[in-house]
mmCIF file of C-alpha atoms in Angstrom:
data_model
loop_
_atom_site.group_PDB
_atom_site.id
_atom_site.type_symbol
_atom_site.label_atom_id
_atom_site.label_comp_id
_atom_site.label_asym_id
_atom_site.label_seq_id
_atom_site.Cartn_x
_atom_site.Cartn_y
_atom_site.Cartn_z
ATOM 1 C CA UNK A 1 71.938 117.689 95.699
ATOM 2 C CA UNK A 2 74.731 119.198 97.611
ATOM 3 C CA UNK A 3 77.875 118.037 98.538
ATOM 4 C CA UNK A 4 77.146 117.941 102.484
ATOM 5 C CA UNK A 5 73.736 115.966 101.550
ATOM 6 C CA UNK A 6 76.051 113.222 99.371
ATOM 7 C CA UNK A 7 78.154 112.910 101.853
ATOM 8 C CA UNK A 8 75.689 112.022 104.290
ATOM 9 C CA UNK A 9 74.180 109.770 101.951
ATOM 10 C CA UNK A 10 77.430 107.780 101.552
ATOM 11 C CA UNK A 11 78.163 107.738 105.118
ATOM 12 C CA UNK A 12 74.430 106.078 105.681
ATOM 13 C CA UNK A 13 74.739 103.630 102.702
ATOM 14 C CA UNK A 14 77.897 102.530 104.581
ATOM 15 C CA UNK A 15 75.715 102.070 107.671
ATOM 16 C CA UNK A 16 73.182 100.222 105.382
ATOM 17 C CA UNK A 17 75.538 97.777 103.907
ATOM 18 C CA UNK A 18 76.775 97.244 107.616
ATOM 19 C CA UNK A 19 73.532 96.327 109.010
ATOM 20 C CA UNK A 20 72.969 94.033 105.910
ATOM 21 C CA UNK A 21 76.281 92.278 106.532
ATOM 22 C CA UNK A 22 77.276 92.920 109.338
ATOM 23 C CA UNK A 23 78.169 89.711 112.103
ATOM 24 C CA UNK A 24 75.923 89.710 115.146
ATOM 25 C CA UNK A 25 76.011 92.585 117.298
ATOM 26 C CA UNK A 26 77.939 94.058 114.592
ATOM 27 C CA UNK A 27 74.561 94.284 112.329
ATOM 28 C CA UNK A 28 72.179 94.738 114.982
ATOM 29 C CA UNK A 29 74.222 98.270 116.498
ATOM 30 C CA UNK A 30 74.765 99.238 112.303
ATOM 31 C CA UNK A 31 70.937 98.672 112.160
ATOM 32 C CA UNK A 32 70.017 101.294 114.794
ATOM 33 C CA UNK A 33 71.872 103.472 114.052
ATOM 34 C CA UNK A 34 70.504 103.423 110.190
ATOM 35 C CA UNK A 35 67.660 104.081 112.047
ATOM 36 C CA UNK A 36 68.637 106.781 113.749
ATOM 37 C CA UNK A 37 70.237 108.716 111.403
ATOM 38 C CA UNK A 38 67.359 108.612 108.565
ATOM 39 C CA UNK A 39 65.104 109.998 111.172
ATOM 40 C CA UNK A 40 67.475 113.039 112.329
ATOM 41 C CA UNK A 41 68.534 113.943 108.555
ATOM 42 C CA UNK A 42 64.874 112.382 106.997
ATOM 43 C CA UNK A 43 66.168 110.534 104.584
ATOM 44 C CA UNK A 44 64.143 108.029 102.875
ATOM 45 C CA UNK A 45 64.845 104.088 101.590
ATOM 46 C CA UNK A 46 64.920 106.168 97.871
ATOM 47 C CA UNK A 47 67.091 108.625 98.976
ATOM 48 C CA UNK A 48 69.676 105.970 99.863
ATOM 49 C CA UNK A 49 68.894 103.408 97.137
ATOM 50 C CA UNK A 50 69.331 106.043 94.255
ATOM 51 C CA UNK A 51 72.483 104.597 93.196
ATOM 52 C CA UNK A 52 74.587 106.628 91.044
ATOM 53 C CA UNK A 53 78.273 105.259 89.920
ATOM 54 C CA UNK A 54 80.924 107.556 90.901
ATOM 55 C CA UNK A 55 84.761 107.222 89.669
ATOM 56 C CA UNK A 56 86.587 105.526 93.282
ATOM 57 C CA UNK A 57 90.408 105.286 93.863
ATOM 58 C CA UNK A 58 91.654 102.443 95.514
ATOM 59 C CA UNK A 59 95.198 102.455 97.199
ATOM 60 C CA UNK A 60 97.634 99.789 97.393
ATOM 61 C CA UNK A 61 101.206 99.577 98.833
ATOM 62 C CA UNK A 62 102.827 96.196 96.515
ATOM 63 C CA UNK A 63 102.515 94.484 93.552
ATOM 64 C CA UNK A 64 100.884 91.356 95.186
ATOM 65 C CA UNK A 65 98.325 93.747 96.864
ATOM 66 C CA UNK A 66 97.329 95.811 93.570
ATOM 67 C CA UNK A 67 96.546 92.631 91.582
ATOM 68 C CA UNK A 68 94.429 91.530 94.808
ATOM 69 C CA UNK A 69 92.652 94.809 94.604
ATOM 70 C CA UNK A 70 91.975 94.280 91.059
ATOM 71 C CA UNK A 71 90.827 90.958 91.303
ATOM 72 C CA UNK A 72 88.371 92.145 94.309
ATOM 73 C CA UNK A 73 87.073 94.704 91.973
ATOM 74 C CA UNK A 74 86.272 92.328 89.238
ATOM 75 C CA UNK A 75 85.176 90.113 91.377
ATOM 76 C CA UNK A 76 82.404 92.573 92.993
ATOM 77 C CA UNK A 77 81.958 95.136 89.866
ATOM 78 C CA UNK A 78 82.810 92.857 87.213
ATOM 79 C CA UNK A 79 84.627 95.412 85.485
ATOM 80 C CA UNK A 80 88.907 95.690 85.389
ATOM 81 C CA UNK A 81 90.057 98.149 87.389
ATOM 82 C CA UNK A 82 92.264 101.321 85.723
ATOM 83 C CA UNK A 83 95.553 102.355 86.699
ATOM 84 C CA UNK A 84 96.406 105.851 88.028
ATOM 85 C CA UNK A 85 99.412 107.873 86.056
ATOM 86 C CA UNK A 86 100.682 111.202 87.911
ATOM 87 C CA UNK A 87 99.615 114.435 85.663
ATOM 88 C CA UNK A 88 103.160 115.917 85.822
ATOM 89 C CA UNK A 89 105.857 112.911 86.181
ATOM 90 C CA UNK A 90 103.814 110.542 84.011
ATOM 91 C CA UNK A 91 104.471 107.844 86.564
ATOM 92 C CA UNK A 92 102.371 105.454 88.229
ATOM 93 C CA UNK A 93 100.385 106.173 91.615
ATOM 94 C CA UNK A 94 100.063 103.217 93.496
ATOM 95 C CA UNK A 95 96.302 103.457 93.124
ATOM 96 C CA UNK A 96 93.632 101.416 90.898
ATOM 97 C CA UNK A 97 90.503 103.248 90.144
ATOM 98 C CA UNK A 98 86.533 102.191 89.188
ATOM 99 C CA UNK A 99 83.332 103.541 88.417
ATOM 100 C CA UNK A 100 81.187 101.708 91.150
ATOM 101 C CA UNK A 101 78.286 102.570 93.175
ATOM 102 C CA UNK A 102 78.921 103.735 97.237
ATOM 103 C CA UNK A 103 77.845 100.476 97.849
ATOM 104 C CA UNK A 104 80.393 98.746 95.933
ATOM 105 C CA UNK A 105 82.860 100.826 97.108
ATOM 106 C CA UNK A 106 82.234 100.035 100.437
ATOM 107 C CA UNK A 107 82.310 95.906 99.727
ATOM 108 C CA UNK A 108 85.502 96.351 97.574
ATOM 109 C CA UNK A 109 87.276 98.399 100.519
ATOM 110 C CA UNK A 110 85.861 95.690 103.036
ATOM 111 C CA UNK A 111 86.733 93.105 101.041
ATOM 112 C CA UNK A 112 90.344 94.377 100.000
ATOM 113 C CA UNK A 113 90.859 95.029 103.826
ATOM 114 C CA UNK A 114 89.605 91.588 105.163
ATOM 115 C CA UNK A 115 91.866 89.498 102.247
ATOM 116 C CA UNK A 116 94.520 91.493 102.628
ATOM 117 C CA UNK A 117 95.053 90.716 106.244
ATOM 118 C CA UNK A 118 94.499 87.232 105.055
ATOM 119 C CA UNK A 119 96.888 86.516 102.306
ATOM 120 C CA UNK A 120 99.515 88.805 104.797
ATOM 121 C CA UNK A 121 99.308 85.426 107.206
ATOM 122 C CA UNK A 122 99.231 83.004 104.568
ATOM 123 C CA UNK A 123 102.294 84.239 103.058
ATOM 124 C CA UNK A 124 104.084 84.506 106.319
ATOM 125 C CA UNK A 125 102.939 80.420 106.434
ATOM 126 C CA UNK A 126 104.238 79.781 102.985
ATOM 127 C CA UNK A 127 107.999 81.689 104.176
ATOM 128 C CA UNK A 128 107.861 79.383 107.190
ATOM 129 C CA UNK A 129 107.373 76.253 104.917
ATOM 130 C CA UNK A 130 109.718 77.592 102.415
ATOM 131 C CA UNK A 131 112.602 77.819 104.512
ATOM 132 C CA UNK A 132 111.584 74.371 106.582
ATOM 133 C CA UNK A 133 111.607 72.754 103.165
ATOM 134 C CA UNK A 134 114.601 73.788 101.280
ATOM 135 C CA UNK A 135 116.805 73.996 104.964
ATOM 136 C CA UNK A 136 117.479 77.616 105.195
ATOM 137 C CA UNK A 137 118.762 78.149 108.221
ATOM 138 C CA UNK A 138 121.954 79.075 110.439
ATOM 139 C CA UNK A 139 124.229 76.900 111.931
ATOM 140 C CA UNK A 140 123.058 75.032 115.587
ATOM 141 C CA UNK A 141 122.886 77.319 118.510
ATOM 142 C CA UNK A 142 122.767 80.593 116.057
ATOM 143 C CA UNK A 143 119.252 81.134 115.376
ATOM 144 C CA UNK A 144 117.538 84.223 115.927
ATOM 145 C CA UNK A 145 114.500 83.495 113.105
ATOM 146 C CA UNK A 146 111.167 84.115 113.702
ATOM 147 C CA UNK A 147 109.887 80.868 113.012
ATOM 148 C CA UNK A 148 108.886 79.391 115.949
ATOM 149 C CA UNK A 149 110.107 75.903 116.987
ATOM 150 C CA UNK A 150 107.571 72.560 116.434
ATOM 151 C CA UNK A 151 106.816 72.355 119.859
ATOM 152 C CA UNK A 152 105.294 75.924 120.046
ATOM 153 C CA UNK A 153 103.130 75.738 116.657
ATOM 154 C CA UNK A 154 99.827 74.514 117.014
ATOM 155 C CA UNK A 155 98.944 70.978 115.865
ATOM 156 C CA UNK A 156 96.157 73.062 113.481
ATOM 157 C CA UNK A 157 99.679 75.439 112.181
ATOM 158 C CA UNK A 158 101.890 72.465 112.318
ATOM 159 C CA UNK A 159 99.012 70.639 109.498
ATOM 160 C CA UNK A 160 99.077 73.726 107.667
ATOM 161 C CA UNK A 161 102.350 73.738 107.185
ATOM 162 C CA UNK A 162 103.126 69.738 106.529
ATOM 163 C CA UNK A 163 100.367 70.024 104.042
ATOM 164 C CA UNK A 164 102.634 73.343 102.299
ATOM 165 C CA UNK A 165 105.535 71.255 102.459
ATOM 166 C CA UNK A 166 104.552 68.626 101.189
ATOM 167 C CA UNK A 167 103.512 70.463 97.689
ATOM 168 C CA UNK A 168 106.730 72.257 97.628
ATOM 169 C CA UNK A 169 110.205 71.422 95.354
ATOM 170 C CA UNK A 170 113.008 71.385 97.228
ATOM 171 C CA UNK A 171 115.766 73.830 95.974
ATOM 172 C CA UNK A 172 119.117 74.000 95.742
ATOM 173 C CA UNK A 173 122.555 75.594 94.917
ATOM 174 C CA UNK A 174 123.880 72.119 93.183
ATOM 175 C CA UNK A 175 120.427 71.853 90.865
ATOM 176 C CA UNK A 176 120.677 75.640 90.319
ATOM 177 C CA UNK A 177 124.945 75.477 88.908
ATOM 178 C CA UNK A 178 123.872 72.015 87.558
ATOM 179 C CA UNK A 179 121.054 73.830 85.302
ATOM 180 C CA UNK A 180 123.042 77.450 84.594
ATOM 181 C CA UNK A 181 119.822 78.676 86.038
ATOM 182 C CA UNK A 182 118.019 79.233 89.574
ATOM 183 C CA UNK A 183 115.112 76.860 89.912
#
């Protein structure tokens, strides 16, 4: 097969897995265009379900993110994911790799995406409740943080965040020299 031919094939496997899970219009416009495109390039239900694994890199920018990745990958492969370790600096890329099928490939970088963006605004929640909890803040009249005051949070936000509070330990300097350690 050549390479122009696989790379068609991945492109329509994308389309595929779009139009199986896509949302609404979302899937029906993915469907079509399936459609389409097996007609113009004949390509058959075989052609695309011939699924061969393939090694796939998967980039990351932090910590938190690459053990997301990795626990997407398991979760959809069920397989750990391998790190990446430069050929001439023997350091580590900030990239996890697999040997998946196109079709996993496409769920993992779907899936990585879509959590991602997820766990971006849940931690920005949990910095909100962490600094409402343990009182981190400037004197009256100073402030200039980002959190925004009770009155502009929604009441669903404003539950969110009493509920985060109220499984959080408060803090402190005086426990921390009382201890020798920061708790």
């Amino acid at each position: 097969m050549t390479a122009e031919r696989e790379r068609l094939l991945q492109k329509i496997k994308r389309v595929q897995a779009l139009a199986e899970r896509g949302v609404g219009g979302e899937k029906d416009s993915a469907a079509a265009l399936l459609e389409t495109l097996m007609a113009r390039y004949d390509i058959t239900e075989a052609d695309i379900s011939a699924e061969r694994e393939e090694l796939a890199w998967f980039r990351y920018k932090t910590e938190l993110e690459r053990r997301l990745l990795c626990q997407i990958i398991y979760s959809i492969t069920g397989k750990a994911a391998s790190g990446c370790v430069g050929a001439n600096t023997g350091r580590t890329r900030k990239k996890v790799g697999i040997e998946c099928t196109a079709a996993e490939r496409l769920e993992i970088e779907i899936s990585f995406e879509f959590f991602n963006a997820a766990m971006g605004i849940e931690l920005e929640r949990f910095y909100s409740a962490f600094l409402i909890k343990n009182q981190i803040f400037p004197p009256t009249g100073k402030s200039e943080i980002d959190i925004p005051p009770p009155e502009e949070r929604s009441d669903e936000e404003e539950f969110k965040l009493s509920a985060m509070l109220a499984g959080m330990d408060t803090h402190t300097r005086r426990k921390m020299i009382e201890s020798g350690a920061a708790t």
